[in-house]
Structure formats: C-alpha cells, structure tokens
Coordinates of C-alpha atoms in Angstrom, one line a residue:
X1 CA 135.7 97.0 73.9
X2 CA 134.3 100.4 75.7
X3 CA 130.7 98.6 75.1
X4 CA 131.6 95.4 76.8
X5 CA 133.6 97.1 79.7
X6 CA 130.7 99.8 79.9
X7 CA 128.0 97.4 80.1
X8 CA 129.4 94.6 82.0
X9 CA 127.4 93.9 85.3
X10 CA 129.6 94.4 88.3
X11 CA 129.4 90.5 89.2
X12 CA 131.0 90.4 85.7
X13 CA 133.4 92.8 86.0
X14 CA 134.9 91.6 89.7
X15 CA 135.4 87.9 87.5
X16 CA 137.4 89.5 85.1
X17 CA 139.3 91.3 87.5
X18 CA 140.0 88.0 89.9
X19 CA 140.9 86.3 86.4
X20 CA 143.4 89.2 85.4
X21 CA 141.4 89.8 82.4
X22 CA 141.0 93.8 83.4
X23 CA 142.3 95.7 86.0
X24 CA 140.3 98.8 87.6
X25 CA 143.1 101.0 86.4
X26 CA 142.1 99.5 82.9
X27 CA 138.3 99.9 83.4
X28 CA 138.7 103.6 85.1
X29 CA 140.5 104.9 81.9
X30 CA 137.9 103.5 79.7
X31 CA 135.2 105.1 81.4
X32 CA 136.8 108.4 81.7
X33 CA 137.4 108.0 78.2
X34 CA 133.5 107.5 77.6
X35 CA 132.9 110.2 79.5
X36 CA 134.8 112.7 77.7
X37 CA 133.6 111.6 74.7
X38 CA 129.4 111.5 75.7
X39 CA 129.1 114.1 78.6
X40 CA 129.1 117.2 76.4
X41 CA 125.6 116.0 75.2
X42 CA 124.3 114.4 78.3
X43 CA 125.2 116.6 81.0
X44 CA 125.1 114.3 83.5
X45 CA 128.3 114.8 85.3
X46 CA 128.8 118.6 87.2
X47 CA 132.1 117.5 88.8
X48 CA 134.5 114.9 87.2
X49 CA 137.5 113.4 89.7
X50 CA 139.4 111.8 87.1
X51 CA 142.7 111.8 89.9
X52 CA 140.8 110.5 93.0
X53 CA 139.4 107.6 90.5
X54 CA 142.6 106.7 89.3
X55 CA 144.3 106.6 92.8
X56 CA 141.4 104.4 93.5
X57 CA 141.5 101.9 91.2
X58 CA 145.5 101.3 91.6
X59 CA 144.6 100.7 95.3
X60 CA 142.0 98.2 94.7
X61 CA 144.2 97.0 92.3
X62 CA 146.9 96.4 94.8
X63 CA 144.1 94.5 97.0
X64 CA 142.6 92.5 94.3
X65 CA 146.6 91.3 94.0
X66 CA 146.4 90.3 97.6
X67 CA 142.9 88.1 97.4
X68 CA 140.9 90.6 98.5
X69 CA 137.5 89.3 97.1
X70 CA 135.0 91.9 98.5
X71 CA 132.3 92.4 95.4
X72 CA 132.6 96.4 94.9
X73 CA 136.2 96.1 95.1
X74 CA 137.3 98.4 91.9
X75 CA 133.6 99.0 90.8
X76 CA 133.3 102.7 89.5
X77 CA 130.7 104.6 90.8
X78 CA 129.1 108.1 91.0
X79 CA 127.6 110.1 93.6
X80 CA 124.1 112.3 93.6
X81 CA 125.4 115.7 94.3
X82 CA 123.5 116.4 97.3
X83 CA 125.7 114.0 98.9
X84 CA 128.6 115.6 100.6
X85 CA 132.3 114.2 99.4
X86 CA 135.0 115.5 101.8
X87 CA 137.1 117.9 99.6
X88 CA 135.0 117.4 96.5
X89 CA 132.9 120.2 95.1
X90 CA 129.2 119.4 96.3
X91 CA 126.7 121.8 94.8
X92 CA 123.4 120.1 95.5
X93 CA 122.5 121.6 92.1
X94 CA 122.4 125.4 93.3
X95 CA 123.8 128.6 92.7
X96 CA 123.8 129.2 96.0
X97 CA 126.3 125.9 96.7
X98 CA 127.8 126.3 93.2
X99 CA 132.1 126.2 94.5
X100 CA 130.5 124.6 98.2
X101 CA 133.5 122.0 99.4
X102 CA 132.7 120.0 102.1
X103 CA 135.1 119.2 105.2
X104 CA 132.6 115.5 106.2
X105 CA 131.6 112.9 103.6
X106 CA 128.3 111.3 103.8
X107 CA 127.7 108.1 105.6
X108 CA 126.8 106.3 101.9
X109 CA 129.8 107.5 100.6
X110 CA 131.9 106.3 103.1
X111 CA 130.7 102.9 103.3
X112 CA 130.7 102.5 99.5
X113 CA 134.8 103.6 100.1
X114 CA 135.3 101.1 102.4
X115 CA 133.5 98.9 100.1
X116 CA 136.4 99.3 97.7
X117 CA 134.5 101.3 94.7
X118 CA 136.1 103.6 92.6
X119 CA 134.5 107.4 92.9
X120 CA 134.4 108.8 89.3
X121 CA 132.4 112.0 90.4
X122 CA 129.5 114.3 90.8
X123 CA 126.1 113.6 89.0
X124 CA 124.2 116.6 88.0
X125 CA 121.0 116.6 90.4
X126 CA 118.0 118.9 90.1
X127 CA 118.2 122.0 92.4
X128 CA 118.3 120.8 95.9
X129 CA 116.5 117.9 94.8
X130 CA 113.0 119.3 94.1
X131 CA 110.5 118.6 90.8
X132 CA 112.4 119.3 87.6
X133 CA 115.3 121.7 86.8
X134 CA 113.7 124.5 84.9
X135 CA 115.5 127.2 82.7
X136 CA 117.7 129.6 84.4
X137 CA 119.2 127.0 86.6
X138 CA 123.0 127.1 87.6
X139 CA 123.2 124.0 85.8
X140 CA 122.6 122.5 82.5
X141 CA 120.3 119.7 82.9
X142 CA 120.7 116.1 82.6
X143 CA 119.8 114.4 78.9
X144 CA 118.0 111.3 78.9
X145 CA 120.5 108.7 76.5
X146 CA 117.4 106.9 74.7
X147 CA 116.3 110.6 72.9
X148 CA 117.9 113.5 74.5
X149 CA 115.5 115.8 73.8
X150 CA 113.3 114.2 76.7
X151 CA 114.0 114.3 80.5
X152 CA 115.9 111.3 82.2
X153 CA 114.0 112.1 85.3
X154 CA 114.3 113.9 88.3
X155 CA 116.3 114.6 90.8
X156 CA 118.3 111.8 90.3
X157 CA 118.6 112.6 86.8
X158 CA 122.2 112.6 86.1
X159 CA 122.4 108.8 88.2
X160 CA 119.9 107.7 85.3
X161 CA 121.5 109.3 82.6
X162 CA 125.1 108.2 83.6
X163 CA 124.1 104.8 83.9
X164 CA 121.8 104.3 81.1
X165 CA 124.8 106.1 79.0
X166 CA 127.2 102.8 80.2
X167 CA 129.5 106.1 81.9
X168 CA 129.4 104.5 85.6
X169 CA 128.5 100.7 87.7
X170 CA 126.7 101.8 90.2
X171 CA 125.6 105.4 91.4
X172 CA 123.9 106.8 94.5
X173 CA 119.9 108.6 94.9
X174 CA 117.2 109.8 96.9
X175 CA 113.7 109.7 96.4
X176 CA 111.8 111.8 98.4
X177 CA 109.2 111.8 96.1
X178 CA 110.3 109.3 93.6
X179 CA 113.4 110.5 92.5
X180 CA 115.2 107.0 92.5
X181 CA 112.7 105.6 90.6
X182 CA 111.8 108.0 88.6
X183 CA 114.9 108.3 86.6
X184 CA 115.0 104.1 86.7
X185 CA 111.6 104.3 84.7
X186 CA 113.0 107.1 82.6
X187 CA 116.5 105.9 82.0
X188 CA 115.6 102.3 81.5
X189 CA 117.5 101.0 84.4
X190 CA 116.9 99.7 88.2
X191 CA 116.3 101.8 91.5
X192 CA 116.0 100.8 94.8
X193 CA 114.4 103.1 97.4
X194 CA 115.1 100.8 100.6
X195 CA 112.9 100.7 103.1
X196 CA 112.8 104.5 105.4
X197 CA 115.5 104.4 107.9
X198 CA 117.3 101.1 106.4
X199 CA 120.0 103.2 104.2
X200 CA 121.5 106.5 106.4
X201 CA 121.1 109.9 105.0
X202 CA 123.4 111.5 107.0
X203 CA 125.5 113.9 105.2
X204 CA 122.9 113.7 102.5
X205 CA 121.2 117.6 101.8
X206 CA 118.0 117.5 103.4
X207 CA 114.6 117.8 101.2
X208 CA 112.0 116.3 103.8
X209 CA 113.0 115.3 107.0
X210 CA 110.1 112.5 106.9
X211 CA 110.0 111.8 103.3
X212 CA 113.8 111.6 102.2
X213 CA 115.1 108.1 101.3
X214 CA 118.8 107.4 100.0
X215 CA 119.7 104.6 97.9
X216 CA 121.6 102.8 94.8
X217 CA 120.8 102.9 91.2
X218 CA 122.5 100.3 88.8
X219 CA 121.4 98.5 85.7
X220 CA 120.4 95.4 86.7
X221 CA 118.9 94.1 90.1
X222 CA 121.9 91.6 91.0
X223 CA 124.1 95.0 91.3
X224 CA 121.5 97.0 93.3
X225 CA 121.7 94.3 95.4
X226 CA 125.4 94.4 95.7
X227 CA 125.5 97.9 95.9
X228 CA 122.7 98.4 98.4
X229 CA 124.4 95.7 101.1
X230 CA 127.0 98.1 102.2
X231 CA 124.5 100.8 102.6
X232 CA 122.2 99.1 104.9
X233 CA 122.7 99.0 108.5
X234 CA 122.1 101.8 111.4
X235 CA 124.3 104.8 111.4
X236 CA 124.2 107.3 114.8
X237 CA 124.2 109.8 112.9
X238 CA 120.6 109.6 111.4
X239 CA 118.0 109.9 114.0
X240 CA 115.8 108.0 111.6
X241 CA 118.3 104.9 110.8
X242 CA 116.8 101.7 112.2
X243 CA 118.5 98.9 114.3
X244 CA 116.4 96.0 112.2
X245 CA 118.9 93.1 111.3
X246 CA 120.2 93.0 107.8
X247 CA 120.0 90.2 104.9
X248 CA 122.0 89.0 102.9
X249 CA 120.5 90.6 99.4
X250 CA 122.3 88.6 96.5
X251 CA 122.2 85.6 98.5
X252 CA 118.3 85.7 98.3
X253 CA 117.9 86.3 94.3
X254 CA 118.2 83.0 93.4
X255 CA 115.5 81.6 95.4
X256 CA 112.3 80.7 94.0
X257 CA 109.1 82.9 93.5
X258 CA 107.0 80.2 92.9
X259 CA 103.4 81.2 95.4
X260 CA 104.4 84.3 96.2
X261 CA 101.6 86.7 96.4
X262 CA 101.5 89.9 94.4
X263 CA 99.0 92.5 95.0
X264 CA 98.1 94.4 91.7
X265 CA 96.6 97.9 93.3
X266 CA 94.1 98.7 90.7
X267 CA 92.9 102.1 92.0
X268 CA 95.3 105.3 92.3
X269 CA 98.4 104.0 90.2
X270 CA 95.9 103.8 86.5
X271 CA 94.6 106.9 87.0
X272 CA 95.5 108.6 83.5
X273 CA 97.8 105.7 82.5
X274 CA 99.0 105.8 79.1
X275 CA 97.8 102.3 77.1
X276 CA 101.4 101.1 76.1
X277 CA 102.2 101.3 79.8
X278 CA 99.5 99.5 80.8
X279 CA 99.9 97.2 78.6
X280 CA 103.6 96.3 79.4
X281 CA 102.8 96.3 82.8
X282 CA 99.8 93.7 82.1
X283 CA 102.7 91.4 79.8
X284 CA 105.1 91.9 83.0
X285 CA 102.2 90.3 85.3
X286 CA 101.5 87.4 82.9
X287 CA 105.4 86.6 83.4
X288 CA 105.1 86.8 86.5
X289 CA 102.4 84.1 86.6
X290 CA 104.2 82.3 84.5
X291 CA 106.5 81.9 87.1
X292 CA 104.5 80.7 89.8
X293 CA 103.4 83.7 91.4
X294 CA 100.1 84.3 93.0
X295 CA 99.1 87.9 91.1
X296 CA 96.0 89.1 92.6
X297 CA 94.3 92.9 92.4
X298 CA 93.6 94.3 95.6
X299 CA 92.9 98.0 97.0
X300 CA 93.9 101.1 98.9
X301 CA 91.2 103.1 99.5
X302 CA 93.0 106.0 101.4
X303 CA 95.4 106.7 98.4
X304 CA 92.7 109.1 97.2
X305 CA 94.3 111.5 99.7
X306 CA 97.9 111.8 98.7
X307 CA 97.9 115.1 98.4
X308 CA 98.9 114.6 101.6
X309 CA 102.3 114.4 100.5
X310 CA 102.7 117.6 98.7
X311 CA 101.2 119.6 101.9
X312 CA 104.6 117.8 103.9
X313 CA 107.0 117.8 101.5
X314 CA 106.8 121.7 100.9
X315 CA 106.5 122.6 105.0
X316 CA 109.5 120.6 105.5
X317 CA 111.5 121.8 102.8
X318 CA 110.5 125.7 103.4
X319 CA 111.7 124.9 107.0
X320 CA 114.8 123.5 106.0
X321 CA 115.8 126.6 103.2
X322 CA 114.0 128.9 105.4
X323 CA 117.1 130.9 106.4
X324 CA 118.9 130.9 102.8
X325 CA 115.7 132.0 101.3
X326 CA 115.3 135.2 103.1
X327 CA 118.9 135.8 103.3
X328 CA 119.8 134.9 99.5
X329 CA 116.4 134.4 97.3
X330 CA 118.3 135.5 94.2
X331 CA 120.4 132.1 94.4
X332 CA 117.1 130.0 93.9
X333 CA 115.9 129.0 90.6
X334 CA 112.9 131.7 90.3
X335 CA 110.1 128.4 90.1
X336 CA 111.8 126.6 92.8
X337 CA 112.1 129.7 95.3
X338 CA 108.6 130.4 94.6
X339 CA 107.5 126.4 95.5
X340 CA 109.6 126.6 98.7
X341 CA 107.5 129.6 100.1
X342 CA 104.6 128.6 99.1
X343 CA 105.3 126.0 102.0
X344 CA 105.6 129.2 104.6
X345 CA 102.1 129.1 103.7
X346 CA 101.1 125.5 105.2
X347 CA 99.4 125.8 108.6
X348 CA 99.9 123.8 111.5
X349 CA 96.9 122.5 111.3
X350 CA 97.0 121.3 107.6
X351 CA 100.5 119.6 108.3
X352 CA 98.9 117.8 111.3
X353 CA 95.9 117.1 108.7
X354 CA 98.2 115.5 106.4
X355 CA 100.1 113.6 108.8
X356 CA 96.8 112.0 109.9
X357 CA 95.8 111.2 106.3
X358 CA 99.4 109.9 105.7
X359 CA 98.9 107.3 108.7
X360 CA 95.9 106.0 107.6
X361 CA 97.6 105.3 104.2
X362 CA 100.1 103.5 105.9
X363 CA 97.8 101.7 108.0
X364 CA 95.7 100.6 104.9
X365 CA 98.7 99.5 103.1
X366 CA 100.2 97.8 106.1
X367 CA 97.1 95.6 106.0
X368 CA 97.2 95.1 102.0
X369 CA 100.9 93.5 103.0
X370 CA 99.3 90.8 105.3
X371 CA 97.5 89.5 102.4
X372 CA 99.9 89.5 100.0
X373 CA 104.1 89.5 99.9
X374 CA 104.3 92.5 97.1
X375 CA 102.4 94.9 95.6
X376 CA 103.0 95.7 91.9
X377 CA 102.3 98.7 90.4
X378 CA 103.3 100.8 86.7
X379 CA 106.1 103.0 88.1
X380 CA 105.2 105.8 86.3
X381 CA 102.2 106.5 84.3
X382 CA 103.5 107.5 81.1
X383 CA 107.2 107.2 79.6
X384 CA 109.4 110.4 79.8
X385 CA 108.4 113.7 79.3
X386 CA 110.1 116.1 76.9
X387 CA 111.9 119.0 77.9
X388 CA 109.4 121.6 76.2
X389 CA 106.5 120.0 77.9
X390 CA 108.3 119.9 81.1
X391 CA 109.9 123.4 81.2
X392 CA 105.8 124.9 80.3
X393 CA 104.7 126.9 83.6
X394 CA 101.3 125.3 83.6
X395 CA 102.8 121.6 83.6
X396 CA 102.7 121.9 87.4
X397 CA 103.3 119.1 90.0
X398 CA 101.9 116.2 87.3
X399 CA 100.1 112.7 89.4
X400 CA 102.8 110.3 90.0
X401 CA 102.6 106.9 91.1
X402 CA 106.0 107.0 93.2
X403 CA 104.9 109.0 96.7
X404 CA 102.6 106.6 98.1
X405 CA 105.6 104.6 99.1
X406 CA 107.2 107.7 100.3
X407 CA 104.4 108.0 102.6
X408 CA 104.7 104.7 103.8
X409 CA 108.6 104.4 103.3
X410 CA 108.0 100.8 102.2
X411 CA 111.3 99.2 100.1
X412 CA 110.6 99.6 96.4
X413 CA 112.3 98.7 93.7
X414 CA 111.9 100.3 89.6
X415 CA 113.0 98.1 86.5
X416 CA 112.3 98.0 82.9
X417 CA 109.5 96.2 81.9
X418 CA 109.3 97.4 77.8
X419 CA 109.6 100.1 75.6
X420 CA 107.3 102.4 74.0
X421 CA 106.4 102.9 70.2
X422 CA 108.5 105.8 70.0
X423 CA 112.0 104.0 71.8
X424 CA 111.1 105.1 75.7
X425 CA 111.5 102.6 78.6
X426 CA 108.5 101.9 80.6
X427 CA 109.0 100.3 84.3
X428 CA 107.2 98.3 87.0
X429 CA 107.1 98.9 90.3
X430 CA 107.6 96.7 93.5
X431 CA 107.0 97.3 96.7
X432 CA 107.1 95.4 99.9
X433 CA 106.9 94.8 103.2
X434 CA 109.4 97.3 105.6
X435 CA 112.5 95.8 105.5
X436 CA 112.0 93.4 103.1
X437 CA 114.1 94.5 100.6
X438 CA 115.5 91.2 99.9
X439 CA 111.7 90.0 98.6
X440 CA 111.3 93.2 96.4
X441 CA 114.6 92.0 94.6
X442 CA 114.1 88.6 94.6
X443 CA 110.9 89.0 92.6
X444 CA 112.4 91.9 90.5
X445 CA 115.6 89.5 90.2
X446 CA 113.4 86.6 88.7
X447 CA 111.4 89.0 86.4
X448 CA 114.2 90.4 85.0
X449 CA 115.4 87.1 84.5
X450 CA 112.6 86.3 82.0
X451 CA 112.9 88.7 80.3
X452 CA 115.6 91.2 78.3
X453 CA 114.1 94.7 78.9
X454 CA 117.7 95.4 80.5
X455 CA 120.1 94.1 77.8
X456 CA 118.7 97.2 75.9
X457 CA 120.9 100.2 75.0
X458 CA 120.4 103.4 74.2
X459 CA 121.4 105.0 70.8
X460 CA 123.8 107.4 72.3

C-alpha cells in the first residue's frame, strides 16, 4: 500500500481523493511514515514539518469535502532549501544559515499554498546551491535511491532523491547551471527549468542574478505540468519576472506531435559522451520519429564558447557572498569559499567578454528555433558520478550539457530515457522556444507516453 500511495501520479492521487478512496490526512501519514523509515540512508530531507503537513492535509481535506476540485489540492510536496518558508528553518545548505528562520516565504512557496499542497519539509541542497557538496560540509549529503553510493545530483539533490525514493509528489529547484535537471537525469525522474523570468525567484537565495531559474520537479511530465501552472505568472517582486501570457500546460499534453520539428544539436552536447547514453538517446529519437516527428540534426556554432558561463556565474555569486565571505569565511565549505573568490578575480572586462559571447549564443540558438520547434539533446553526458570520484580535488568543474540553456534561459525539460548497464538512469533533454513551455511538455508528455523509463523504481 505505501508503494501505490508513494508512487501514484498526482492526477491519480486527486481521483482517489474526489472518490473517497484516500484522504490527504491518509496519504500525509504514509509518507511521513516512509520517510522515517528511508531518510536515515538518503539524506535528503534537513528539516521535516511533520505538524504543518498534517494541519495541511486536514484543511484540504475539509475543502475537498466541500468540491473544491483544484488539482494540487492535498498533494504533498517539498521545498529546495534555498527557498525561504516563513517560520521554517531555511539553511540554504550552510553553516553559516544552519538555525536561519525566515519572517517572508518565497513567492513559489506561496503560490504552491494557495494551490492547496501539503508542505512536508526541507530538501537537503548543496551549499548555497553551487557544484557538489564536498566533505566537511554542515550537511550530510543527499544519496542517490538507484545505488547510494553515487550522487543524485546537484543542487537540487535532495528534490531528486526524495522523489525518486516515492517520499514526496512534487518538489521545488533551481538550476542555475543545471541543477533541476541535473538531479532529473540522475534520479531518474522529470525537471522543468521554465523559461528565465516565467517562474519568480523571489524569496529564492540568490546564486546568479542572470543565470538562476526556479522550478518543479515531479516524476512524470503530467505532474510537472500541474505543478509548474501555479508557478508561472509575473510576480513584482522579481525584477526579472515577465508579463508574457500563460498557457494552459496539461491542457496541451494530449495534443498531437505528429510534424513537429526537432533539432538534434550534434556539436557541444557529444563531446565525451558515454556510448550507452548515446545510444539511449539515439532509441529516444527513433521514438520520436515513430511518432510523427520531424527529427533533424542541426548546429550551434558559438557553443564552443561556454565558458562564458562559468566567468558569470562566479562574478555574480562572489558579489552576492561578498560581505559574508570577508566577514565569516570559516562558515563556507573550504572548496566552495575558495570558488566564490576566485570570482573577486573576474575583471570587468572579462564579465563584459562573456556577456558578449553569451549573446551571440543566444542569438545563434534563437535562430536554430526558427527552423525547428525543439531542440533535443542527452541531458547529461554520462549517468551519475560516485561519490569518491566526485569528492577527488582534481574532479573540477566536469563539461556539462545543461548551461547552454542557462545562457539562453530557454524552457527545458529532463526525463528518463533508459538505464545504464550497471542500474543508472540516463535522460533526454528538451528545449524550446522562450515561453514555450507547454511545447517542451507536450513532446516530453508523448515520449514518455511510449515508453516506461518512468514506471521504473529504485531498489531502495
């Protein structure tokens, strides 16, 4: 019964509950349960609210009894800890934030209250969001459920791990650099970094003013959809949020994919790709043409340059910690502290530099999109890394295929596409047009369809 419950998608869940085959009070205590039982291994919760989810679910219970027939109505979900809860421990993953209890809750947050969910807790992020969580962190990190002795991805590693684990519906991300879809690929489940500007990070901790995305993470692409609908829509309090109308996301998965164009970008995104990712990746294309769509290689020159990216994403993020780094350096992880200055040393000149390269990316790619409705792409060239290659000094900052649509802010979306010989999920990548979110999860929606990558469960 935990299984069933666990695993049920959240259109599946909201039946049961309009049939009075479960109540959220039922599901809540199940999960808690679940939790209790798997979190000691995975790690992927750092603050639990078992009271706030219980007074939750009895008051979508109560509204459920009066008709209410909202879809997140009851759902239980988690939030990233950089995201500020009012009254609830938010440590963005950080000594130095470690017993921080914010007096605002973060615009996600509040619309995904409104929306009726059921807020289990904290999920363990990676300090402030940055790279990987190394030894010596405040924190233990997050497992990955499929072998724990690998990473579930970062930063949004205790989202993937918590989902993948059946321990939560629906959690929330960022991806600044990937870190939405990053764990997806991982974890083995679905992430959806919306287009820049479309989902509001205020009261989200900053990483990169220009880079930073928020956004949900589910297990299937119906329930990103769901969960990404009360999320979109311009907030005040994010200079970046956009005014552009909003669709109707569920309502467009059904819809047909038949001579849609998909743009396969051959250079960049193969670079050092590991042959059973490829090769899923080339099965998930052949589906895709067996669907109707028009899948077609095409080409980015300027993606040559993204290193680009890193010289931003450090500037920004040294001028953001700037202050608590030279007032309290000893509440940094010693390899993060030493990243974050390294971006004191990032001229003017270079950040200008990469800013230049980083419009001629988007311009390129802008193009690309006139030609074609999607681009596809492995979302990450290898499955996931285990925690003794990942906590060596010298494994660096490794190539990842997730920042080019950082760089552009383009909607993308990560789901599982196969498995590796040794158990790990592998993941395809979608991205779009801005704003066209409801096109990158109508063609995830009808790949996923065809296939059962996402009925899989982990071990644990």
């Amino acid at each position: 019964m935990s299984d069933a419950i666990a695993y049920s998608t959240i259109r599946e869940l909201g039946a049961r509950y309009r049939k009075r085959e479960l109540s959220p009070v039922e599901v809540t205590r199940v999960l808690l349960a679940r939790i209790e039982k798997l979190d000691p291994t995975l790690h992927a919760f750092v603050t639990l609210t078992a009271d706030r989810a219980l007074a939750d679910a009895r008051a979508a219970e109560e509204l459920l009894r009066r008709g209410d027939d909202r879809p997140l109505l009851g759902i239980p979900v988690a939030h990233k800890d950089i995201y500020c809860t009012r009254g609830i421990r938010t440590t963005g993953g950080s000594a130095l934030l470690a017993d921080w209890i914010p007096e605002v809750e973060s615009t996600c947050g509040r619309r995904w209250q409104d929306a009726g969910t059921v807020l289990l807790g904290k999920l363990i992020t990676h300090e402030f969001a940055m790279g990987l969580q190394w030894p010596g962190h405040r924190f233990p990190p997050a497992r990955n459920p499929w072998n724990v002795g690998h990473i579930p991805g970062g930063s949004s590693s205790g989202s993937g791990a918590a989902l993948a684990a059946g321990l939560v519906h629906g959690a929330t991300g960022s991806d600044t650099g990937g870190s939405i879809r990053g764990p997806a690929a991982f974890s083995g489940i679905v992430g959806l970094k919306p287009t820049y500007g479309r989902s509001s990070r205020a009261g989200v901790l900053t990483l990169s003013w220009t880079l930073d995305h928020t956004g949900p993470m589910a297990r299937t692409v119906e329930d990103c959809a769901l969960l990404m609908q009360p999320l979109a829509g311009h907030d005040p309090l994010d200079p970046a949020s956009s005014r552009a109308p909003v669709d109707d996301y569920a309502a467009a998965l059904g819809r047909d994919v038949r001579g849609v164009r998909v743009g396969v970008v051959r250079n960049y995104f193969f670079e050092g790709i590991d042959p059973e990712v490829e090769r899923a990746f080339e099965e998930a294309m052949a589906t895709l043409r067996r669907l109707g769509a028009d899948v077609r290689d095409v080409q980015i020159p300027s993606l040559k340059a993204t290193h680009s990216f890193l010289l931003i994403l450090l500037a920004e993020a040294y001028a953001y910690h700037e202050r608590d780094l030279r007032e309290h350096p000893e509440l940094y992880g010693d390899v993060l502290r030493e990243r974050f200055q390294a971006g004191a040393l990032v001229t003017g000149a270079e950040y200008v530099q990469a800013q230049r390269i980083r419009s001629e990316i988007c311009r390129e790619t802008a193009e690309v999109l006139q030609a074609v409705d999607v681009l596809a792409t492995p979302t990450t060239p290898r499955p996931a890394t285990s925690f003794t290659q990942a906590h060596d000094p010298d494994f660096g900052f490794p190539r990842s295929n997730m920042p080019p649509f950082n760089i552009t802010g383009s909607p993308t979306l990560a789901l599982p596409c196969g498995f590796s010989s040794s158990g790990l999920p592998l993941s395809l990548q979608l991205a779009g047009r801005p704003f066209e979110e409801a096109t990158v999860l109508r063609m995830g929606h009808a790949y996923e369809r065809a296939t059962t990558w996402h009925t899989r469960r982990p071990p644990v």
